[in-house]
């Protein structure tokens, strides 16, 4: 799977934007293919916290568990998916830019096991 990287300027304060993007229970509000998100580990959120995202892909409901690998409030939220068929690392970075926030998302992934043969 290819690497990806996107940066954009969003007209929201960094504190508000980080809280929004780092909350999987709100993921369906901004990601079309997401049906729901929920934390599987208790608060407080930090490195090692696990959450589940339910998506609709190719007409099928798919659940993936994601583990937080970096949790730096107002700066970075990074997670990984490490399932038998897929590995993904996604890094979200936040930087104050006046009244705005520079939001960058980057990452990479690869198919594993039988999936890489398909």
Backbone as a printed PyTorch tensor [residue, N CA C, xyz], in Angstrom:
tensor([[[  0.8510,  -1.1780,   0.0000],
         [  0.0000,   0.0000,   0.0000],
         [  0.8890,   1.2310,   0.0000]],

        [[  0.4520,   2.2650,  -0.6740],
         [  1.2740,   3.4690,  -0.7570],
         [  1.2710,   4.2760,   0.5320]],

        [[  2.2450,   5.1580,   0.5970],
         [  2.2660,   6.1380,   1.6830],
         [  1.3190,   7.2690,   1.3060]],

        [[  0.8650,   8.0000,   2.3080],
         [ -0.0120,   9.1320,   2.0400],
         [  0.3770,  10.2820,   2.9480]],

        [[  0.1040,  11.5060,   2.4830],
         [  0.3740,  12.7110,   3.2760],
         [ -0.4810,  13.8530,   2.7360]],

        [[ -1.1740,  14.5260,   3.6390],
         [ -2.0190,  15.6650,   3.2840],
         [ -1.8970,  16.7020,   4.3940]],

        [[ -1.8110,  17.9670,   4.0130],
         [ -1.7990,  19.0670,   4.9800],
         [ -2.8270,  20.0970,   4.5370]],

        [[ -3.5650,  20.6200,   5.5130],
         [ -4.5540,  21.6520,   5.2140],
         [ -4.6570,  22.6120,   6.3920]],

        [[ -5.1810,  23.7760,   6.1340],
         [ -5.3950,  24.7760,   7.1740],
         [ -6.8850,  24.7890,   7.5090]],

        [[ -7.2170,  24.6180,   8.7850],
         [ -8.6090,  24.5620,   9.2280],
         [ -8.8610,  25.7290,  10.1780]],

        [[ -9.9660,  26.4200,   9.9550],
         [-10.2890,  27.6060,  10.7550],
         [-10.9430,  27.1980,  12.0800]],

        [[-10.1370,  26.6230,  12.9480],
         [-10.5480,  26.2360,  14.3020],
         [ -9.2990,  26.2840,  15.1760]],

        [[ -9.4430,  26.5860,  16.4660],
         [ -8.2890,  26.5770,  17.3660],
         [ -7.7370,  25.1600,  17.5270]],

        [[ -6.4450,  25.0670,  17.7420],
         [ -5.7810,  23.7680,  17.8320],
         [ -6.3650,  22.8950,  18.9490]],

        [[ -6.7200,  23.4790,  20.0880],
         [ -7.2880,  22.7090,  21.2040],
         [ -8.5820,  22.0210,  20.7870]],

        [[ -9.4500,  22.7680,  20.1330],
         [-10.7420,  22.2310,  19.6850],
         [-10.5570,  21.1590,  18.6100]],

        [[ -9.6730,  21.4220,  17.6630],
         [ -9.4680,  20.4890,  16.5560],
         [ -8.8490,  19.1750,  17.0290]],

        [[ -7.8550,  19.2530,  17.9020],
         [ -7.2360,  18.0270,  18.4180],
         [ -8.2750,  17.1720,  19.1390]],

        [[ -9.0630,  17.7860,  20.0080],
         [-10.0820,  17.0390,  20.7620],
         [-11.0690,  16.3600,  19.8160]],

        [[-11.4160,  17.0140,  18.7370],
         [-12.3740,  16.4760,  17.7760],
         [-11.7890,  15.2950,  17.0010]],

        [[-10.6070,  15.4650,  16.4280],
         [-10.0100,  14.4180,  15.6070],
         [ -9.5050,  13.2340,  16.4260]],

        [[ -9.1540,  13.4470,  17.6800],
         [ -8.6320,  12.3620,  18.5190],
         [ -9.7440,  11.5930,  19.2340]],

        [[-10.9950,  11.8990,  18.9220],
         [-12.1370,  11.2300,  19.5550],
         [-12.8270,  10.3150,  18.5460]],

        [[-12.6000,   9.0000,  18.6320],
         [-13.1930,   8.0950,  17.6450],
         [-14.7180,   8.0520,  17.6870]],

        [[-15.3240,   8.4650,  18.7920],
         [-16.7870,   8.4610,  18.8600],
         [-17.3870,   9.5290,  17.9410]],

        [[-16.5450,  10.4460,  17.4420],
         [-17.0150,  11.4990,  16.5320],
         [-16.5510,  11.2740,  15.0910]],

        [[-15.8580,  10.1730,  14.8560],
         [-15.2740,   9.9180,  13.5290],
         [-16.3220,   9.8910,  12.4160]],

        [[-17.5040,   9.3520,  12.6890],
         [-18.5490,   9.2740,  11.6550],
         [-19.0220,  10.6590,  11.2070]],

        [[-18.7770,  11.6820,  12.0140],
         [-19.1840,  13.0490,  11.6540],
         [-18.3580,  13.6110,  10.5000]],

        [[-17.1300,  13.1070,  10.3270],
         [-16.2680,  13.6720,   9.2970],
         [-15.6860,  12.6600,   8.3180]],

        [[-16.0050,  11.3890,   8.4840],
         [-15.4920,  10.3700,   7.5680],
         [-16.6690,   9.5800,   6.9960]],

        [[-16.8990,   9.7060,   5.7070],
         [-18.0850,   9.1350,   5.0620],
         [-18.2530,   7.6330,   5.2460]],

        [[-17.1740,   6.8830,   5.2490],
         [-17.3000,   5.4210,   5.3230],
         [-17.3930,   4.8930,   6.7560]],

        [[-17.2500,   5.7590,   7.7510],
         [-17.3110,   5.3220,   9.1510],
         [-18.7580,   5.3230,   9.6390]],

        [[-19.1450,   4.2070,  10.2480],
         [-20.4840,   4.0690,  10.8280],
         [-20.4590,   4.4680,  12.2990]],

        [[-19.4260,   4.0210,  13.0170],
         [-19.3380,   4.2890,  14.4570],
         [-17.9060,   4.1030,  14.9420]],

        [[-17.6320,   4.6970,  16.1000],
         [-16.3470,   4.5190,  16.7680],
         [-16.5720,   4.4470,  18.2610]],

        [[-15.7370,   3.6640,  18.9410],
         [-15.8760,   3.5630,  20.4000],
         [-14.5410,   3.1680,  21.0180]],

        [[-14.3300,   3.6710,  22.2280],
         [-13.1440,   3.3050,  22.9940],
         [-13.3470,   1.9160,  23.5840]],

        [[-12.3150,   1.1030,  23.5660],
         [-12.3570,  -0.2190,  24.1830],
         [-11.6150,  -0.2340,  25.5110]],

        [[-10.7810,   0.7640,  25.7310],
         [-10.0540,   0.8760,  26.9970],
         [-10.5910,   2.0860,  27.7590]],

        [[-10.5000,   2.0460,  29.0880],
         [-11.0440,   3.1460,  29.8900],
         [-10.1750,   4.4090,  29.8060]],

        [[-10.7890,   5.5340,  30.1580],
         [-10.0670,   6.8110,  30.2340],
         [ -9.0540,   6.7300,  31.3710]],

        [[ -8.0300,   7.5340,  31.3480],
         [ -7.7350,   8.5600,  30.3590],
         [ -7.1040,   7.9640,  29.1010]],

        [[ -7.2560,   8.6740,  28.0070],
         [ -6.6760,   8.2570,  26.7370],
         [ -5.1840,   8.5280,  26.7680]],

        [[ -4.4180,   7.6060,  26.2160],
         [ -2.9760,   7.7820,  26.1420],
         [ -2.3630,   6.7040,  25.2850]],

        [[ -1.0470,   6.6570,  25.2550],
         [ -0.3430,   5.6290,  24.4990],
         [ -0.7990,   4.2640,  25.0020]],

        [[ -1.1730,   3.3990,  24.0760],
         [ -1.6600,   2.0660,  24.4210],
         [ -3.1720,   1.9570,  24.4570]],

        [[ -3.8860,   3.0870,  24.4830],
         [ -5.3530,   3.0420,  24.4450],
         [ -5.8020,   2.3950,  23.1330]],

        [[ -6.9140,   1.6760,  23.1950],
         [ -7.4180,   0.9570,  22.0220],
         [ -8.8520,   1.3940,  21.7400]],

        [[ -9.1380,   1.6040,  20.4750],
         [-10.5020,   1.9140,  20.0650],
         [-10.8580,   1.1190,  18.8190]],

        [[-12.1600,   1.0540,  18.5530],
         [-12.6630,   0.2900,  17.4170],
         [-13.4470,   1.2220,  16.5020]],

        [[-13.2050,   1.0830,  15.2090],
         [-13.9370,   1.8370,  14.2020],
         [-14.7140,   0.8370,  13.3480]],

        [[-16.0030,   1.1090,  13.1640],
         [-16.8460,   0.2890,  12.2940],
         [-17.0680,   1.0640,  11.0050]],

        [[-16.7240,   0.4310,   9.8800],
         [-16.8440,   1.0790,   8.5770],
         [-17.7010,   0.2350,   7.6400]],

        [[-18.1150,   0.8580,   6.5680],
         [-18.8010,   0.1460,   5.4920],
         [-17.8760,   0.2150,   4.2830]],

        [[-17.3440,  -0.9360,   3.8830],
         [-16.4170,  -0.9920,   2.7620],
         [-16.8880,  -2.0520,   1.7800]],

        [[-17.0760,  -1.6490,   0.5370],
         [-17.5240,  -2.5540,  -0.5210],
         [-18.8090,  -3.2840,  -0.1260]],

        [[-19.7210,  -2.5560,   0.5540],
         [-20.9990,  -3.1180,   0.9500],
         [-20.9640,  -4.0130,   2.1750]],

        [[-19.8080,  -4.1060,   2.8170],
         [-19.6640,  -4.9520,   4.0070],
         [-19.3030,  -4.1040,   5.2150]],

        [[-19.7780,  -4.5440,   6.3750],
         [-19.4170,  -3.8860,   7.6260],
         [-18.1050,  -4.4840,   8.1170]],

        [[-17.1420,  -3.6070,   8.3830],
         [-15.8100,  -4.0390,   8.8150],
         [-15.4530,  -3.3050,  10.1010]],

        [[-14.9750,  -4.0520,  11.0980],
         [-14.5180,  -3.4520,  12.3540],
         [-13.0080,  -3.6100,  12.4420]],

        [[-12.3380,  -2.5060,  12.7890],
         [-10.8900,  -2.5640,  12.9850],
         [-10.5490,  -1.9640,  14.3400]],

        [[ -9.6020,  -2.6070,  15.0000],
         [ -9.0950,  -2.0820,  16.2700],
         [ -7.8510,  -1.2560,  15.9880]],

        [[ -7.7650,  -0.1520,  16.6840],
         [ -6.6390,   0.7630,  16.5050],
         [ -6.0190,   1.0450,  17.8670]],

        [[ -4.7030,   1.0330,  17.8960],
         [ -3.9710,   1.2770,  19.1470],
         [ -3.2400,   2.6050,  19.0300]],

        [[ -3.4280,   3.4490,  20.0320],
         [ -2.7730,   4.7560,  20.0600],
         [ -1.2870,   4.5440,  20.3520]],

        [[ -0.4330,   5.0780,  19.4820],
         [  1.0160,   4.9420,  19.6710],
         [  1.6770,   6.2570,  20.0780]],

        [[  1.0370,   7.3810,  19.7500],
         [  1.4990,   8.6970,  20.2100],
         [  0.2570,   9.4970,  20.5920]],

        [[  0.2620,  10.0530,  21.8060],
         [ -0.8310,  10.9220,  22.2470],
         [ -0.1990,  12.1330,  22.9130]],

        [[ -0.0650,  13.2010,  22.1450],
         [  0.5220,  14.4500,  22.6270],
         [ -0.5190,  15.5430,  22.4060]],

        [[ -1.3430,  15.8410,  23.4190],
         [ -2.4380,  16.7940,  23.2540],
         [ -2.0110,  18.0800,  22.5440]],

        [[ -2.8450,  18.4460,  21.5760],
         [ -2.6720,  19.6460,  20.7610],
         [ -1.4800,  19.5790,  19.8160]],

        [[ -0.8060,  18.4050,  19.7310],
         [  0.3440,  18.2800,  18.8310],
         [  0.2460,  17.0720,  17.9090]],

        [[  0.0060,  15.8770,  18.4840],
         [  0.0430,  14.6730,  17.6450],
         [ -0.8390,  13.5640,  18.2120]],

        [[ -1.5060,  12.8700,  17.2870],
         [ -2.3040,  11.6860,  17.5980],
         [ -1.9760,  10.6510,  16.5280]],

        [[ -1.3010,   9.5820,  16.9310],
         [ -0.8880,   8.5480,  15.9900],
         [ -1.4540,   7.2130,  16.4430]],

        [[ -1.9100,   6.4280,  15.4760],
         [ -2.4400,   5.1010,  15.8020],
         [ -1.9570,   4.0860,  14.7780]],

        [[ -2.0700,   2.8120,  15.1710],
         [ -1.7610,   1.7450,  14.2330],
         [ -2.8800,   0.7160,  14.2380]],

        [[ -3.0890,   0.1210,  13.0820],
         [ -3.9520,  -1.0430,  12.9200],
         [ -2.9990,  -2.1940,  12.6430]],

        [[ -3.0980,  -3.2480,  13.4300],
         [ -2.2120,  -4.3930,  13.2270],
         [ -3.0550,  -5.6630,  13.3130]],

        [[ -3.7690,  -5.9510,  12.2280],
         [ -4.6370,  -7.1220,  12.1760],
         [ -3.9250,  -8.2310,  11.4000]],

        [[ -4.4890,  -9.4210,  11.3770],
         [ -3.8540, -10.4980,  10.6150],
         [ -3.7150, -10.1870,   9.1190]],

        [[ -4.5760,  -9.3130,   8.5830],
         [ -4.5480,  -9.0300,   7.1500],
         [ -4.0190,  -7.6550,   6.7730]],

        [[ -3.8470,  -6.7760,   7.7530],
         [ -3.5370,  -5.3900,   7.4260],
         [ -2.6990,  -4.7290,   8.5130]],

        [[ -1.7290,  -3.9230,   8.0650],
         [ -0.9920,  -3.0500,   8.9820],
         [ -1.0860,  -1.6310,   8.4330]],

        [[ -1.4810,  -0.6830,   9.2890],
         [ -1.5470,   0.7380,   8.9140],
         [ -1.0070,   1.5590,  10.0740]],

        [[ -0.2060,   2.5590,   9.7640],
         [  0.2300,   3.5490,  10.7380],
         [ -0.2470,   4.9010,  10.2230]],

        [[ -1.0120,   5.6290,  11.0360],
         [ -1.5430,   6.9330,  10.6430],
         [ -1.1490,   7.9700,  11.6920]],

        [[ -0.5210,   9.0390,  11.2310],
         [ -0.0250,  10.0980,  12.1130],
         [ -0.7640,  11.3970,  11.8030]],

        [[ -1.4040,  11.9670,  12.8120],
         [ -2.1000,  13.2440,  12.6680],
         [ -1.3590,  14.2820,  13.5070]],

        [[ -0.9710,  15.3800,  12.8710],
         [ -0.2360,  16.4310,  13.5650],
         [ -1.0270,  17.7370,  13.5100]],

        [[ -0.9120,  18.5120,  14.5810],
         [ -1.6680,  19.7500,  14.7520],
         [ -0.6960,  20.8630,  15.1250]],

        [[ -0.8270,  22.0000,  14.4350],
         [  0.0560,  23.1300,  14.7220],
         [ -0.7580,  24.4180,  14.6470]],

        [[ -0.7120,  25.1980,  15.7210],
         [ -1.4200,  26.4790,  15.7340],
         [ -0.8390,  27.3870,  14.6640]],

        [[ -1.7420,  28.0620,  13.9430],
         [ -1.3440,  29.0130,  12.9050],
         [ -2.2670,  30.2230,  13.0330]],

        [[ -1.9680,  31.0760,  14.0010],
         [ -2.8600,  32.1940,  14.3040],
         [ -4.1540,  31.6590,  14.9030]],

        [[ -5.2920,  32.0520,  14.3320],
         [ -6.5940,  31.5470,  14.7830],
         [ -6.9280,  30.2000,  14.1510]],

        [[ -6.0710,  29.7140,  13.2880],
         [ -6.2940,  28.4720,  12.5520],
         [ -5.4160,  27.3500,  13.0950]],

        [[ -5.6000,  26.1740,  12.5210],
         [ -4.7460,  25.0280,  12.8430],
         [ -4.2630,  24.3980,  11.5500]],

        [[ -2.9650,  24.1810,  11.4690],
         [ -2.4040,  23.4290,  10.3480],
         [ -2.5180,  21.9530,  10.7260]],

        [[ -3.3310,  21.2200,   9.9710],
         [ -3.5900,  19.8020,  10.2330],
         [ -2.9020,  18.9780,   9.1570]],

        [[ -2.0710,  18.0450,   9.5890],
         [ -1.3700,  17.1670,   8.6550],
         [ -1.6510,  15.7250,   9.0330]],

        [[ -1.9520,  14.9270,   8.0380],
         [ -2.1270,  13.4950,   8.2650],
         [ -1.2260,  12.7670,   7.2740]],

        [[ -0.5240,  11.7710,   7.7880],
         [  0.3670,  10.9890,   6.9410],
         [  0.4010,   9.5640,   7.4640]],

        [[  0.8890,   8.6810,   6.6420],
         [  0.9950,   7.2980,   7.0940],
         [  1.3440,   6.3560,   5.9660]],

        [[  1.2940,   5.0920,   6.3050],
         [  1.5620,   4.0420,   5.3300],
         [  0.8790,   2.7610,   5.8010]],

        [[  0.7700,   1.8250,   4.9060],
         [  0.1510,   0.5570,   5.2590],
         [  0.6000,  -0.5450,   4.3270]],

        [[  0.2630,  -1.7640,   4.7090],
         [  0.5770,  -2.9080,   3.8570],
         [ -0.3830,  -4.0480,   4.1750]],

        [[ -0.6930,  -4.8070,   3.1580],
         [ -1.4850,  -6.0110,   3.3490],
         [ -0.5800,  -7.0970,   3.9060]],

        [[ -1.1740,  -7.9990,   4.6810],
         [ -0.4050,  -9.0770,   5.2950],
         [ -1.0790, -10.4140,   4.9990]],

        [[ -0.3160, -11.4750,   5.1740],
         [ -0.8780, -12.8140,   5.0490],
         [ -1.5130, -13.0460,   3.6930]],

        [[ -2.6320, -13.7550,   3.6930],
         [ -3.3400, -14.1070,   2.4690],
         [ -3.7680, -12.8730,   1.6800]],

        [[ -4.1040, -11.7930,   2.3710],
         [ -4.6000, -10.5760,   1.7100],
         [ -3.5870, -10.0050,   0.7260]],

        [[ -2.3050, -10.1670,   0.9750],
         [ -1.3150,  -9.5840,   0.0620],
         [ -1.2240, -10.3500,  -1.2550]],

        [[ -1.8150, -11.5480,  -1.2930],
         [ -1.8140, -12.3380,  -2.5190],
         [ -3.0000, -12.0260,  -3.4190]],

        [[ -3.9860, -11.3340,  -2.8600],
         [ -5.2210, -11.0550,  -3.6170],
         [ -5.0400,  -9.8480,  -4.5040]]])
